[in-house]
Amino acid sequence: MAYDPDNVFARILRGEIPCRKVYEDDHVLAFHDINPQAPVHVLVIPKGAYVSMDDFTANASDQEIGALFRAVGRIARELGVAEPGYRILANAGADAHQEVPHLHIHIFGGRPLGRMLPDSAG
Ligand code: 5GP
């Protein structure tokens, strides 16, 4: 899938849409999800134009890749969910219902999170 420079996270990165920022460095921005599915629901995104995890890991620099994953762990610790636990999730493509075509890692926490996947399809 080609990168759409007008997707909502590209617009957040350009400052065209506000966000509730929780972390930022040279390569990464993290902010609260607008429609949280758990008491902690943060989105961690690379600043570069990558659609998905497969795009990112094929085309991003080692520095960008390291920065994204270090940020995820750091944010989990700083938001106080490293204990008792949290979940990370990155949807890619139609089968995963990816809504925003800019790579984002969800961090969920703050309550028991249930099973890894819903039992039913859809
Ligand atoms: P996906 O289904 O692509 O993995 O998740 C997209 C996520 O982006 C959803 O959880 C949705 O609530 C969130 N989202 C969509 N638009 C906005 C927005 O404008 N601001 C923020 N903070 N989150 C958004």
XYZ file of C-alpha atoms and ligand atoms in Angstrom:
146
model
C 0.000 0.000 0.000
C 1.355 3.439 -0.916
C 1.748 5.929 1.931
C -1.047 8.539 2.058
C 0.493 11.813 3.304
C -2.970 13.068 4.316
C -3.710 10.256 6.781
C -4.723 11.462 10.235
C -1.418 10.581 11.933
C 0.579 12.399 9.246
C -1.598 15.409 9.999
C -0.957 15.039 13.743
C 2.800 14.879 13.017
C 2.529 18.118 10.999
C 0.630 19.786 13.870
C -2.534 20.163 11.787
C -4.576 18.125 14.292
C -3.984 18.264 18.059
C -3.071 15.244 20.160
C -2.523 14.504 23.845
C 1.196 13.841 23.651
C 2.861 11.449 26.079
C 6.334 11.192 24.519
C 8.393 12.601 21.663
C 11.946 12.257 20.397
C 13.687 12.724 17.028
C 12.070 9.609 15.530
C 8.951 8.897 17.580
C 5.698 10.523 18.729
C 3.310 8.927 21.225
C -0.145 10.183 22.190
C -3.376 9.021 23.811
C -5.872 7.271 21.531
C -8.923 9.452 20.866
C -11.242 6.487 21.540
C -9.532 4.555 24.341
C -10.251 0.836 24.686
C -8.578 0.615 28.121
C -7.656 3.052 30.928
C -4.240 3.318 29.264
C -4.429 3.365 25.470
C -1.495 5.079 23.819
C -0.402 5.079 20.180
C 3.327 5.083 19.436
C 4.250 6.097 15.892
C 7.436 6.646 13.909
C 7.839 10.148 12.497
C 8.802 8.668 9.151
C 6.253 7.815 6.462
C 5.664 4.081 6.976
C 2.348 2.324 6.444
C 2.888 -0.831 8.479
C 5.341 -2.936 10.450
C 6.467 -4.803 7.329
C 7.062 -1.503 5.487
C 8.870 -0.049 8.525
C 11.187 -2.984 9.145
C 12.027 -3.236 5.430
C 12.707 0.469 4.862
C 13.459 2.326 8.107
C 16.958 2.842 9.488
C 18.240 0.855 12.451
C 18.089 4.101 14.430
C 14.398 4.620 13.663
C 13.570 1.000 14.463
C 15.506 1.073 17.722
C 13.908 4.361 18.724
C 10.366 3.075 18.207
C 10.819 -0.045 20.306
C 12.772 1.716 23.044
C 9.971 4.287 23.211
C 7.315 1.581 23.629
C 9.093 0.090 26.638
C 9.865 3.470 28.146
C 6.257 4.652 27.826
C 4.950 1.438 29.392
C 7.242 1.991 32.354
C 6.450 5.704 32.646
C 2.690 5.147 32.479
C 2.959 2.573 35.272
C 1.723 -0.467 33.353
C 4.954 -2.470 33.070
C 3.566 -4.053 36.240
C 0.881 -5.487 36.420
C 1.033 -5.733 32.654
C 0.144 -4.332 29.287
C -0.400 -5.393 25.686
C 1.044 -4.008 22.468
C -0.683 -4.397 19.126
C 0.013 -3.204 15.590
C -2.711 -3.802 13.030
C -1.603 -4.097 9.402
C -3.909 -4.271 6.430
C -7.519 -5.160 5.809
C -7.689 -8.477 7.690
C -6.422 -6.739 10.823
C -8.850 -3.793 10.371
C -6.045 -1.227 10.198
C -7.905 2.101 10.106
C -5.033 4.566 9.873
C -2.393 3.789 7.222
C 0.574 5.087 9.231
C 2.323 2.490 11.416
C 1.183 2.713 15.026
C 1.780 0.498 18.014
C -1.088 0.465 20.482
C -0.208 0.155 24.176
C -3.153 -1.068 26.265
C -3.130 -1.334 30.047
C -4.710 -0.340 33.326
C -7.117 -3.282 33.562
C -7.130 -7.036 32.937
C -7.028 -7.300 29.147
C -8.692 -10.631 28.530
C -7.786 -13.078 25.835
C -5.398 -12.159 23.067
C -7.932 -12.324 20.236
C -11.742 -12.287 20.237
C -13.285 -15.715 19.832
C -15.551 -14.740 16.960
C -14.574 -13.581 13.506
C -15.434 -10.153 12.232
P -6.081 0.873 13.907
O -7.425 0.224 13.776
O -5.635 1.536 12.628
O -5.045 -0.054 14.484
O -6.238 1.996 15.010
C -6.394 3.346 14.736
C -6.588 4.051 16.061
O -6.436 5.441 15.853
C -7.965 3.838 16.691
O -7.797 3.261 17.975
C -8.558 5.252 16.754
O -9.326 5.475 17.906
C -7.315 6.126 16.695
N -7.525 7.432 16.102
C -8.159 7.704 14.904
N -8.142 9.025 14.668
C -7.495 9.601 15.717
C -7.165 10.968 16.032
O -7.467 11.912 15.309
N -6.478 11.168 17.198
C -6.116 10.145 18.023
N -5.436 10.462 19.140
N -6.411 8.860 17.756
C -7.096 8.597 16.619
